[in-house]
Short mmCIF file of C-alpha atoms in Angstrom, two decimals:
data_model
loop_
_atom_site.label_atom_id
_atom_site.label_comp_id
_atom_site.label_asym_id
_atom_site.label_seq_id
_atom_site.Cartn_x
_atom_site.Cartn_y
_atom_site.Cartn_z
CA MET R 1 109.16 73.67 88.98
CA SER R 2 108.81 71.99 92.37
CA THR R 3 105.41 71.86 94.04
CA ILE R 4 106.58 74.17 96.84
CA ARG R 5 108.13 76.67 94.46
CA LEU R 6 105.04 76.61 92.23
CA ALA R 7 102.78 77.31 95.18
CA LEU R 8 104.94 80.23 96.26
CA CYS R 9 104.96 81.63 92.75
CA VAL R 10 101.17 81.42 92.59
CA LEU R 11 100.82 83.27 95.89
CA LEU R 12 103.56 85.82 95.36
CA THR R 13 104.02 86.11 91.62
CA GLY R 14 106.73 88.60 90.77
CA MET R 15 107.92 88.93 94.38
CA ILE R 16 110.06 85.79 94.56
CA ALA R 17 113.33 85.65 92.70
CA GLY R 18 113.20 82.90 90.13
CA CYS R 19 109.44 82.82 89.50
CA ALA R 20 109.71 84.93 86.36
CA THR R 21 112.75 83.08 85.05
CA ASN R 22 110.74 79.85 84.88
CA ASP R 23 108.50 81.78 82.50
CA SER R 24 111.42 82.27 80.13
CA SER R 25 109.44 83.25 77.06
CA ASN R 26 106.47 85.03 78.60
CA GLY R 27 107.24 88.22 80.43
CA ASP R 28 104.76 88.45 83.28
CA ASP R 29 105.14 92.22 83.08
CA GLY R 30 102.72 92.02 80.16
CA SER R 31 105.33 92.04 77.38
CA MET R 32 104.33 88.87 75.61
CA PRO R 33 106.21 87.36 72.71
CA GLY R 34 104.77 89.01 69.64
CA ASP R 35 104.90 89.76 65.98
CA ASP R 36 106.90 92.87 66.85
CA GLY R 37 109.81 90.60 67.70
CA ASP R 38 109.53 90.88 71.50
CA VAL R 39 110.74 87.31 71.98
CA PRO R 40 111.59 85.19 68.94
CA PHE R 41 110.37 81.66 68.49
CA THR R 42 112.83 78.98 69.52
CA LYS R 43 113.93 76.11 67.30
CA GLY R 44 112.10 73.72 69.61
CA VAL R 45 109.35 74.59 72.11
CA SER R 46 107.91 78.11 72.01
CA THR R 47 104.90 79.96 73.36
CA LEU R 48 102.50 80.78 70.53
CA ALA R 49 100.09 82.88 72.61
CA GLY R 50 98.88 83.43 76.14
CA SER R 51 100.62 84.04 79.46
CA SER R 52 100.45 83.28 83.15
CA ASP R 53 97.44 85.61 83.40
CA ALA R 54 93.97 84.17 82.87
CA ASP R 55 91.93 86.58 80.77
CA TYR R 56 89.93 86.97 77.57
CA VAL R 57 91.75 89.15 75.02
CA ASP R 58 91.90 88.79 71.24
CA GLY R 59 94.74 90.26 69.21
CA ALA R 60 98.42 89.86 68.39
CA ARG R 61 100.66 87.27 69.97
CA LYS R 62 101.93 89.67 72.61
CA VAL R 63 98.46 90.60 73.91
CA ALA R 64 96.20 87.55 73.42
CA ARG R 65 94.98 85.95 76.63
CA PHE R 66 93.16 82.72 77.47
CA SER R 67 91.65 81.14 80.57
CA ASN R 68 92.58 77.49 80.90
CA PRO R 69 92.83 76.45 77.25
CA VAL R 70 92.21 72.69 77.23
CA ASN R 71 92.42 71.61 73.60
CA VAL R 72 93.64 72.64 70.16
CA ALA R 73 92.86 71.53 66.61
CA PHE R 74 94.94 72.55 63.59
CA HIS R 75 93.11 72.90 60.30
CA ASP R 76 93.92 74.77 57.11
CA GLY R 77 96.47 77.16 58.64
CA THR R 78 94.51 77.88 61.82
CA VAL R 79 94.95 76.64 65.37
CA PHE R 80 91.51 76.39 66.98
CA VAL R 81 91.46 76.62 70.77
CA ALA R 82 88.91 75.31 73.26
CA ASP R 83 89.11 78.16 75.78
CA PHE R 84 87.42 76.25 78.58
CA ASP R 85 87.02 78.74 81.40
CA ASN R 86 86.07 81.52 78.98
CA SER R 87 83.45 79.23 77.36
CA LYS R 88 84.62 80.31 73.92
CA LEU R 89 86.07 78.81 70.79
CA ARG R 90 89.12 80.83 69.72
CA ALA R 91 91.35 80.73 66.64
CA ILE R 92 95.03 81.59 66.13
CA ASN R 93 96.29 82.27 62.63
CA ALA R 94 99.39 80.07 62.37
CA THR R 95 101.10 82.62 60.09
CA THR R 96 100.23 86.00 61.60
CA HIS R 97 99.77 84.62 65.15
CA VAL R 98 96.69 86.81 65.66
CA THR R 99 93.97 85.41 67.93
CA THR R 100 90.26 85.90 67.22
CA THR R 101 87.02 84.54 68.68
CA VAL R 102 85.04 82.06 66.59
CA VAL R 103 82.15 81.15 68.88
CA LEU R 104 80.76 83.35 71.65
CA GLN R 105 77.26 82.00 72.03
CA GLN R 106 74.72 81.50 74.79
CA GLY R 107 74.58 77.87 75.84
CA PHE R 108 78.02 77.11 74.38
CA GLN R 109 79.93 76.56 77.63
CA ARG R 110 83.07 74.66 78.66
CA PRO R 111 84.24 73.47 75.20
CA PHE R 112 86.69 70.58 75.18
CA GLY R 113 86.61 67.99 72.39
CA MET R 114 87.28 69.03 68.78
CA ALA R 115 87.39 67.05 65.55
CA PHE R 116 87.39 67.78 61.83
CA ALA R 117 85.77 65.46 59.31
CA PRO R 118 87.62 64.77 56.04
CA ASP R 119 85.20 67.15 54.28
CA GLY R 120 86.06 69.96 56.72
CA THR R 121 82.99 69.68 58.94
CA PHE R 122 84.00 70.85 62.40
CA TYR R 123 82.61 69.32 65.58
CA VAL R 124 83.13 70.62 69.13
CA SER R 125 81.93 69.07 72.38
CA THR R 126 80.92 71.02 75.48
CA ASP R 127 80.26 69.94 79.05
CA ASN R 128 77.04 71.99 79.18
CA ASP R 129 73.82 71.48 77.27
CA PRO R 130 72.27 74.29 75.15
CA SER R 131 70.30 75.58 78.14
CA GLY R 132 73.51 75.99 80.12
CA ALA R 133 72.82 73.04 82.41
CA HIS R 134 75.89 71.27 83.75
CA ASN R 135 75.45 67.71 85.01
CA PRO R 136 76.80 64.21 84.32
CA MET R 137 74.60 63.82 81.21
CA SER R 138 74.73 67.38 79.85
CA GLY R 139 77.49 66.78 77.30
CA THR R 140 76.69 68.20 73.85
CA ILE R 141 78.28 67.99 70.40
CA TRP R 142 77.98 71.02 68.14
CA LYS R 143 78.69 71.58 64.45
CA VAL R 144 80.62 74.81 64.06
CA ASP R 145 80.32 77.17 61.11
CA VAL R 146 83.69 78.92 61.32
CA GLN R 147 82.86 81.58 58.77
CA GLY R 148 79.44 82.30 60.25
CA LYS R 149 80.81 82.08 63.80
CA LYS R 150 77.90 79.92 64.87
CA ALA R 151 77.53 76.57 66.60
CA THR R 152 74.55 74.27 66.00
CA VAL R 153 73.65 71.30 68.21
CA VAL R 154 73.88 67.86 66.61
CA ALA R 155 73.67 65.73 69.79
CA THR R 156 72.93 66.50 73.43
CA ALA R 157 72.35 64.71 76.74
CA ILE R 158 74.83 62.01 75.73
CA GLY R 159 77.05 61.95 78.83
CA ARG R 160 80.40 63.70 78.90
CA PRO R 161 82.14 63.40 75.51
CA ARG R 162 85.73 64.61 75.48
CA GLY R 163 88.01 63.19 72.79
CA MET R 164 86.37 62.76 69.38
CA ALA R 165 87.32 61.37 65.96
CA VAL R 166 85.22 61.49 62.80
CA LEU R 167 84.99 58.14 61.03
CA SER R 168 85.06 57.66 57.26
CA ASP R 169 81.27 57.24 57.20
CA GLY R 170 80.69 60.56 58.99
CA ARG R 171 79.85 59.16 62.40
CA ILE R 172 81.77 60.41 65.43
CA ALA R 173 83.73 58.16 67.78
CA VAL R 174 83.67 59.56 71.31
CA ALA R 175 85.49 58.83 74.55
CA ASP R 176 83.22 59.57 77.54
CA TYR R 177 85.71 60.13 80.35
CA MET R 178 83.12 60.48 83.13
CA HIS R 179 81.07 57.39 82.30
CA HIS R 180 84.02 55.17 81.24
CA VAL R 181 82.71 54.18 77.80
CA VAL R 182 83.53 54.54 74.12
CA GLU R 183 80.58 55.56 71.97
CA ILE R 184 79.61 56.19 68.35
CA VAL R 185 77.46 59.25 67.72
CA ASP R 186 75.39 59.69 64.58
CA PRO R 187 75.32 63.45 63.85
CA LYS R 188 72.26 62.99 61.63
CA THR R 189 70.10 61.64 64.44
CA GLY R 190 71.98 62.75 67.56
CA LYS R 191 71.91 59.18 68.88
CA ALA R 192 74.87 57.88 70.89
CA THR R 193 75.55 54.12 70.94
CA THR R 194 77.99 52.55 73.40
CA ILE R 195 80.33 50.12 71.65
CA ALA R 196 82.77 49.33 74.48
CA GLY R 197 82.63 49.53 78.26
CA ALA R 198 79.69 49.82 80.60
CA PHE R 199 78.19 53.09 81.84
CA ASP R 200 79.55 54.15 85.24
CA ALA R 201 81.50 50.90 85.66
CA PRO R 202 85.22 51.77 85.73
CA GLY R 203 87.78 48.99 85.62
CA MET R 204 90.45 47.34 83.53
CA ILE R 205 89.24 44.46 81.39
CA ASP R 206 90.04 43.55 77.80
CA GLY R 207 87.03 42.00 76.14
CA ALA R 208 84.12 42.44 73.77
CA GLY R 209 81.63 45.28 73.95
CA ALA R 210 79.96 45.71 77.33
CA ALA R 211 82.40 43.24 78.92
CA ALA R 212 85.32 45.63 78.41
CA ARG R 213 86.23 48.11 81.12
CA PHE R 214 87.99 51.48 81.04
CA SER R 215 88.92 53.97 83.72
CA THR R 216 88.54 57.53 82.43
CA PRO R 217 88.98 57.05 78.67
CA TYR R 218 89.88 60.49 77.34
CA PHE R 219 90.90 60.81 73.70
CA VAL R 220 90.35 58.72 70.63
CA VAL R 221 92.14 58.50 67.26
CA ALA R 222 90.79 56.60 64.26
CA ARG R 223 93.59 54.48 62.79
CA SER R 224 93.94 53.64 59.12
CA ASP R 225 92.96 50.03 59.85
CA GLY R 226 89.56 51.23 61.11
CA LYS R 227 90.26 50.61 64.79
CA LEU R 228 90.16 53.26 67.49
CA LEU R 229 93.12 54.08 69.70
CA VAL R 230 91.97 55.29 73.12
CA THR R 231 93.95 56.85 75.97
CA ASP R 232 92.81 55.07 79.13
CA TYR R 233 93.84 57.81 81.56
CA ASP R 234 93.51 56.21 84.99
CA ASN R 235 94.67 52.79 83.77
CA ASN R 236 97.87 54.35 82.34
CA ARG R 237 97.30 52.44 79.13
CA LEU R 238 96.64 52.81 75.43
CA ARG R 239 93.68 50.65 74.40
CA LEU R 240 92.63 49.49 70.94
CA VAL R 241 88.91 49.29 70.21
CA GLY R 242 87.35 47.77 67.10
CA LEU R 243 84.10 49.21 65.82
CA ASP R 244 82.54 45.92 66.93
CA GLY R 245 83.60 46.81 70.48
CA THR R 246 86.45 44.32 70.81
CA THR R 247 88.94 45.93 73.20
CA THR R 248 92.60 45.06 73.79
CA THR R 249 95.59 46.72 75.44
CA LEU R 250 98.19 48.15 73.09
CA ALA R 251 100.69 49.59 75.58
CA GLY R 252 101.15 50.54 79.22
CA ALA R 253 100.52 48.93 82.59
CA THR R 254 98.42 49.62 85.68
CA GLN R 255 101.41 50.97 87.57
CA ALA R 256 102.33 54.44 86.33
CA GLY R 257 105.85 54.96 85.05
CA PHE R 258 107.99 56.54 82.38
CA VAL R 259 109.64 54.21 79.90
CA ASP R 260 110.28 54.74 76.20
CA GLY R 261 110.76 51.77 73.92
CA THR R 262 108.55 49.13 72.36
CA MET R 263 104.81 48.97 72.94
CA ALA R 264 105.35 46.02 75.25
CA SER R 265 107.84 47.84 77.49
CA ALA R 266 106.57 51.44 77.38
CA ARG R 267 105.05 52.99 80.48
CA PHE R 268 102.87 56.08 80.98
CA SER R 269 101.46 58.17 83.79
CA HIS R 270 97.96 59.34 82.84
CA PRO R 271 98.08 59.56 79.04
CA GLN R 272 95.42 61.94 77.78
CA ALA R 273 95.43 63.80 74.43
CA MET R 274 96.26 62.33 71.03
CA SER R 275 96.71 63.53 67.47
CA ALA R 276 97.76 61.66 64.32
CA ALA R 277 99.95 62.85 61.42
CA THR R 278 99.26 61.64 57.89
CA ASN R 279 102.29 59.31 57.98
CA GLY R 280 100.65 57.37 60.83
CA ASP R 281 102.72 58.77 63.69
CA ILE R 282 100.61 59.46 66.77
CA TYR R 283 101.49 62.12 69.34
CA LEU R 284 100.14 61.93 72.88
CA THR R 285 100.42 63.85 76.10
CA ASP R 286 101.62 62.08 79.24
CA LEU R 287 100.27 64.30 82.01
CA GLY R 288 101.83 62.63 85.02
CA ASN R 289 105.24 62.81 83.36
CA TYR R 290 104.78 66.36 81.96
CA ARG R 291 105.91 65.12 78.55
CA VAL R 292 104.76 64.64 74.96
CA ARG R 293 105.38 61.19 73.49
CA ARG R 294 105.30 59.86 69.92
CA ILE R 295 104.25 56.47 68.58
CA THR R 296 106.03 55.40 65.39
CA GLY R 297 105.22 51.84 64.44
CA ASP R 298 105.99 49.76 67.52
CA GLN R 299 108.23 52.37 69.13
CA ILE R 300 107.40 55.08 71.67
CA THR R 301 109.75 58.04 72.17
CA THR R 302 109.64 61.37 74.00
CA VAL R 303 109.56 64.52 71.85
CA ALA R 304 109.09 67.34 74.40
CA GLY R 305 109.24 68.06 78.11
CA ASN R 306 111.86 67.38 80.77
CA GLY R 307 109.50 65.83 83.28
CA THR R 308 108.99 68.97 85.37
CA GLY R 309 105.77 70.98 85.25
CA GLY R 310 106.37 74.58 84.18
CA ALA R 311 106.48 77.03 81.30
CA VAL R 312 110.03 77.01 79.97
CA ASP R 313 110.65 77.35 76.22
CA ASN R 314 113.87 75.91 74.82
CA ASP R 315 115.60 75.19 71.52
CA ASP R 316 115.95 71.62 72.78
CA PRO R 317 112.39 70.30 73.23
CA LEU R 318 113.60 67.80 75.82
CA MET R 319 114.81 70.68 78.00
CA SER R 320 111.47 72.49 77.91
CA GLU R 321 108.85 72.53 80.65
CA LEU R 322 105.14 71.98 79.99
CA TYR R 323 102.17 71.90 82.32
CA GLY R 324 98.55 71.57 81.19
CA LEU R 325 98.97 69.24 78.23
CA GLU R 326 95.26 68.40 78.06
CA GLY R 327 95.05 68.73 74.27
CA LEU R 328 97.38 68.74 71.28
CA SER R 329 97.25 68.76 67.50
CA VAL R 330 99.92 67.90 64.96
CA VAL R 331 100.13 69.56 61.54
CA PRO R 332 99.32 66.82 58.99
CA ASP R 333 102.85 66.74 57.55
CA GLY R 334 104.32 66.30 61.03
CA SER R 335 106.35 69.53 60.98
CA MET R 336 104.72 71.27 63.96
CA LEU R 337 102.83 70.32 67.08
CA TYR R 338 100.47 72.63 68.97
CA ILE R 339 99.65 72.12 72.65
CA ALA R 340 96.92 73.49 74.91
CA ASP R 341 99.00 74.26 77.98
CA GLY R 342 96.38 75.31 80.51
CA ASN R 343 96.10 74.87 84.25
CA ARG R 344 94.33 71.48 84.56
CA GLY R 345 91.62 73.24 86.55
CA GLU R 346 94.10 74.14 89.28
CA ALA R 347 94.95 77.54 90.76
CA VAL R 348 98.22 77.84 88.87
CA PRO R 349 99.45 80.45 86.33
CA PHE R 350 99.33 78.45 83.09
CA ASN R 351 97.13 79.77 80.28
CA ARG R 352 99.18 79.32 77.13
CA ILE R 353 99.25 77.74 73.70
CA ARG R 354 102.67 76.18 73.02
CA GLN R 355 104.19 74.93 69.80
CA VAL R 356 106.86 72.33 69.15
CA ALA R 357 108.93 72.46 65.97
CA LEU R 358 109.41 68.79 65.01
CA HIS R 359 112.62 67.78 63.31
#
């Protein structure tokens, strides 16, 4: 959708011919795709839940509503959703497609990062501290009891943690996008230790520990070799960080672009979210290109999105349109990908959870 057309649709939704057709799978008349067979899933990209309307509604696929969902995490048949503007943690049953609320709790505001430990422990980060304060150091990590629908603080006042990955020893690797550092958080003590980058010193330098520089590091994935893969959003790069802090560039270049191919030749435009399948493939969102990319060995390919921001479902994933792309999660066996397709904090009608059937 062009910028002009999108703006017109936002201002005059339903009054301009063509606005609704860009929403091919989500009737803005309120008739959402649902378990009643309103709109069937495609063979490629489909809308799992949500619509153009920002709201807070639990229930079946055709009625569930979100307000700027920013991240998703698949675990044990459930798609957990960080419903950012509603300040709630939601859950979608991947079989019945019914949405419920997991955490609705005072002090739990603006959830974003999510990570499961191998033992099933679930961690969620929020931008606010338990008192509700919102400032550059108010970031908090909570341990979530899904069954008890309760979140308990494990670390607070640690900056602004966004992407998280639980290490084999139980510690949590964190990308602090606001302060431009990569940290390790001990959930037993709540202490955060910076291993790479320097607080509030953005830049682009490969190096060791505090000598390294990032510019808005967003998500982190723990690789099987023990190193951390980090999306360096404003540097348009993928960075590799050892637990000793040694930082190198894996792919990308300062100048934004869109190129598939080898790590050396690939180009990105603001890479953000990442998720790893058990076979080692890593999926990432490329926000500036409105696409989802995949890393397999040394090769980077595109798996969804046609490069235009929108909300079009299609049997051919490369013909679909995506918008928010701030979070994604792949099913461990690599058969399905879930995407938080929100509004990026903009006044646009995107409040959906999308899914991509991977072939």
